[in-house]
């Protein structure tokens, strides 16, 4: 028996108590993947149950039809499995009204954003979905999707192109309700994600119509947000577990840790749900939260992903059983990342770090190092390189951060220590391949050529001698002695100092 409205009463879980049919759509969400469904959609579901309002979510999948195909027969209901050492808590989420698939029906997607009742367009399209240069935060006009959208702005396929087209239509609908703008809310792990979204949308709009860019500057808000919840990819084992516990089949449940945090800049030009009443923090400045999360959590996550993968750990919790690796990460957090941060009011950075390590130990998530290792070129700048820059400016050490960066390069070489191929998923994978071919196993050439990727490292880091030497030396040791030994020695060496 399949989960759906008709069978909802049979579900052995908490279920939506509000009348889903009577709730209007107020949010269009681009990128309706597991993360959105286990995070923002859950807060919104709680709001709908508590205070109501026309805030149902119309999801948009910019690429494939798989999520829509899985959820449509279930009336877009799905199960959130909250998993921790205490067990598995199931809840059926009802906030998603339906899902549109962009490649199947682009006009319908535009129509959804242009609908004057829609007050927020939110995004989780991952770092690469912004089609930007991650080192500089600027729009990449050479990106094939952006180039195509600029040739034909009426039928866009990039998230930025879709938003600009829809905003143009909102403006052109004339006076009255139709001309109302919507808020653009990025929920991706980018630094100053609201400001970044604003710059990218504005740059695209400038290229199409200067008047439109000015209208956007005047009317559209782009709040920044810090989103945090560990959400591993859904597996068949999870589907089975949910079916057994729920008593109904669910084709695409999502798993998440119990922890969840959402800090939102309270700047919405057309209103918002009462997320503040259901656990989100509405603040005037998200920056300190965002930096803390990107650098401490995502920085250590990526480090555990690259070094952990190379040390033979398939999941983060397995990597957390590796004493030297954990010692290494802890020291990197303490000595080279925390000193770059200003703690948000009321937050203790040491306690925050401890909580992170505890969350990583969650044995029920099976969060794969391979999954986190994806798209490193888009992630490194905000996760590790911002700390590198701040440490260098302050004249402090970057030796541990350099080992993490060397771990990324070692991973991007595409072959593990046993000689097995690593399928490196990254928009820059072709460029990595060319470097690997040229440089072979020469640590000096590898480091120089990888650090010369300006859209990752900017113009400055390839010339920052202490950093270049430390990355080269770490890579040399990894290639000569292995990653396990390099990590253990570095962790030991540093703790002896
Ligand atoms: C992870 C994040 O896949 C990744 O790159 O580091 O998705 C991480 O799990 C979330 O940001 C946690 O909030």
mmCIF file of N, CA and C in Angstrom, residues 11-15 38 42 45-46 78-93 229 238 241-243 245-246 250 253-259 362 364-365:
data_model
loop_
_atom_site.group_PDB
_atom_site.id
_atom_site.type_symbol
_atom_site.label_atom_id
_atom_site.label_comp_id
_atom_site.label_asym_id
_atom_site.label_seq_id
_atom_site.Cartn_x
_atom_site.Cartn_y
_atom_site.Cartn_z
ATOM 1 N N UNK A 11 -1.036 5.753 8.268
ATOM 2 C CA UNK A 11 0.408 5.936 8.467
ATOM 3 C C UNK A 11 0.750 5.910 9.956
ATOM 4 N N UNK A 12 1.748 5.111 10.305
ATOM 5 C CA UNK A 12 2.165 5.069 11.716
ATOM 6 C C UNK A 12 3.241 6.122 11.926
ATOM 7 N N UNK A 13 2.807 7.354 11.931
ATOM 8 C CA UNK A 13 3.725 8.492 12.056
ATOM 9 C C UNK A 13 2.889 9.730 12.330
ATOM 10 N N UNK A 14 3.578 10.819 12.688
ATOM 11 C CA UNK A 14 2.868 12.090 12.769
ATOM 12 C C UNK A 14 2.514 12.504 11.343
ATOM 13 N N UNK A 15 1.327 13.051 11.158
ATOM 14 C CA UNK A 15 0.900 13.428 9.800
ATOM 15 C C UNK A 15 0.356 14.848 9.820
ATOM 16 N N UNK A 38 13.937 18.020 3.669
ATOM 17 C CA UNK A 38 14.201 17.668 5.072
ATOM 18 C C UNK A 38 14.464 18.905 5.924
ATOM 19 N N UNK A 42 10.083 21.291 6.058
ATOM 20 C CA UNK A 42 9.625 20.809 7.364
ATOM 21 C C UNK A 42 9.181 22.002 8.233
ATOM 22 N N UNK A 45 5.933 23.126 6.862
ATOM 23 C CA UNK A 45 4.869 22.191 7.246
ATOM 24 C C UNK A 45 4.401 22.477 8.680
ATOM 25 N N UNK A 46 5.368 22.765 9.554
ATOM 26 C CA UNK A 46 5.003 23.063 10.948
ATOM 27 C C UNK A 46 4.205 24.365 11.013
ATOM 28 N N UNK A 78 5.446 12.865 1.622
ATOM 29 C CA UNK A 78 6.642 12.034 1.780
ATOM 30 C C UNK A 78 7.001 11.966 3.264
ATOM 31 N N UNK A 79 7.858 11.017 3.589
ATOM 32 C CA UNK A 79 8.205 10.790 4.986
ATOM 33 C C UNK A 79 9.569 11.374 5.314
ATOM 34 N N UNK A 80 9.625 12.075 6.425
ATOM 35 C CA UNK A 80 10.904 12.496 6.971
ATOM 36 C C UNK A 80 11.279 11.502 8.057
ATOM 37 N N UNK A 81 12.435 10.843 7.912
ATOM 38 C CA UNK A 81 12.908 9.906 8.937
ATOM 39 C C UNK A 81 14.015 10.600 9.700
ATOM 40 N N UNK A 82 13.703 10.997 10.920
ATOM 41 C CA UNK A 82 14.698 11.668 11.758
ATOM 42 C C UNK A 82 15.461 10.594 12.512
ATOM 43 N N UNK A 83 16.769 10.478 12.217
ATOM 44 C CA UNK A 83 17.516 9.324 12.702
ATOM 45 C C UNK A 83 18.667 9.722 13.620
ATOM 46 N N UNK A 84 18.662 9.114 14.790
ATOM 47 C CA UNK A 84 19.743 9.367 15.731
ATOM 48 C C UNK A 84 19.951 8.145 16.591
ATOM 49 N N UNK A 85 20.895 8.237 17.514
ATOM 50 C CA UNK A 85 21.159 7.090 18.385
ATOM 51 C C UNK A 85 19.900 6.661 19.152
ATOM 52 N N UNK A 86 18.973 7.606 19.357
ATOM 53 C CA UNK A 86 17.748 7.265 20.110
ATOM 54 C C UNK A 86 16.742 6.495 19.273
ATOM 55 N N UNK A 87 16.957 6.431 17.971
ATOM 56 C CA UNK A 87 16.011 5.702 17.129
ATOM 57 C C UNK A 87 15.601 6.503 15.922
ATOM 58 N N UNK A 88 14.502 6.077 15.321
ATOM 59 C CA UNK A 88 14.072 6.671 14.064
ATOM 60 C C UNK A 88 12.655 7.199 14.234
ATOM 61 N N UNK A 89 12.495 8.506 14.097
ATOM 62 C CA UNK A 89 11.193 9.129 14.302
ATOM 63 C C UNK A 89 10.625 9.506 12.927
ATOM 64 N N UNK A 90 9.425 9.043 12.624
ATOM 65 C CA UNK A 90 8.857 9.321 11.302
ATOM 66 C C UNK A 90 7.802 10.423 11.362
ATOM 67 N N UNK A 91 7.816 11.237 10.322
ATOM 68 C CA UNK A 91 6.795 12.277 10.219
ATOM 69 C C UNK A 91 6.469 12.446 8.731
ATOM 70 N N UNK A 92 5.189 12.511 8.423
ATOM 71 C CA UNK A 92 4.800 12.729 7.025
ATOM 72 C C UNK A 92 4.652 14.231 6.804
ATOM 73 N N UNK A 93 5.297 14.715 5.757
ATOM 74 C CA UNK A 93 5.313 16.154 5.464
ATOM 75 C C UNK A 93 4.322 16.446 4.327
ATOM 76 N N UNK A 229 21.453 21.177 8.325
ATOM 77 C CA UNK A 229 20.930 19.872 8.725
ATOM 78 C C UNK A 229 21.640 18.829 7.862
ATOM 79 N N UNK A 238 16.837 2.796 3.417
ATOM 80 C CA UNK A 238 15.929 3.738 4.087
ATOM 81 C C UNK A 238 14.488 3.485 3.628
ATOM 82 N N UNK A 241 13.253 0.588 5.548
ATOM 83 C CA UNK A 241 13.030 0.916 6.961
ATOM 84 C C UNK A 241 11.745 1.731 7.127
ATOM 85 N N UNK A 242 11.540 2.695 6.244
ATOM 86 C CA UNK A 242 10.342 3.535 6.330
ATOM 87 C C UNK A 242 9.096 2.692 6.061
ATOM 88 N N UNK A 243 9.155 1.841 5.042
ATOM 89 C CA UNK A 243 7.980 1.004 4.735
ATOM 90 C C UNK A 243 7.609 0.144 5.947
ATOM 91 N N UNK A 245 8.306 0.629 9.151
ATOM 92 C CA UNK A 245 7.864 1.376 10.333
ATOM 93 C C UNK A 245 6.570 2.151 10.067
ATOM 94 N N UNK A 246 6.432 2.664 8.847
ATOM 95 C CA UNK A 246 5.268 3.504 8.516
ATOM 96 C C UNK A 246 4.040 2.648 8.222
ATOM 97 N N UNK A 250 6.807 4.278 0.624
ATOM 98 C CA UNK A 250 7.102 5.655 0.220
ATOM 99 C C UNK A 250 8.263 5.575 -0.764
ATOM 100 N N UNK A 253 11.357 8.727 0.560
ATOM 101 C CA UNK A 253 11.459 9.379 1.863
ATOM 102 C C UNK A 253 12.809 10.088 1.965
ATOM 103 N N UNK A 254 12.962 10.938 2.964
ATOM 104 C CA UNK A 254 14.266 11.559 3.199
ATOM 105 C C UNK A 254 14.690 11.312 4.649
ATOM 106 N N UNK A 255 15.988 11.104 4.838
ATOM 107 C CA UNK A 255 16.518 10.901 6.186
ATOM 108 C C UNK A 255 17.233 12.171 6.614
ATOM 109 N N UNK A 256 17.215 12.445 7.911
ATOM 110 C CA UNK A 256 17.962 13.589 8.428
ATOM 111 C C UNK A 256 18.334 13.323 9.875
ATOM 112 N N UNK A 257 19.369 14.017 10.316
ATOM 113 C CA UNK A 257 19.722 13.966 11.739
ATOM 114 C C UNK A 257 18.668 14.750 12.527
ATOM 115 N N UNK A 258 18.619 14.565 13.860
ATOM 116 C CA UNK A 258 17.665 15.337 14.664
ATOM 117 C C UNK A 258 17.967 16.848 14.634
ATOM 118 N N UNK A 259 19.249 17.212 14.602
ATOM 119 C CA UNK A 259 19.634 18.626 14.635
ATOM 120 C C UNK A 259 19.114 19.369 13.400
ATOM 121 N N UNK A 362 27.007 10.378 14.494
ATOM 122 C CA UNK A 362 25.694 9.719 14.351
ATOM 123 C C UNK A 362 25.837 8.461 13.490
ATOM 124 N N UNK A 364 23.693 6.339 12.425
ATOM 125 C CA UNK A 364 22.533 5.857 11.656
ATOM 126 C C UNK A 364 22.421 6.498 10.275
ATOM 127 N N UNK A 365 23.250 7.493 9.990
ATOM 128 C CA UNK A 365 23.024 8.258 8.752
ATOM 129 C C UNK A 365 23.739 7.671 7.537
#
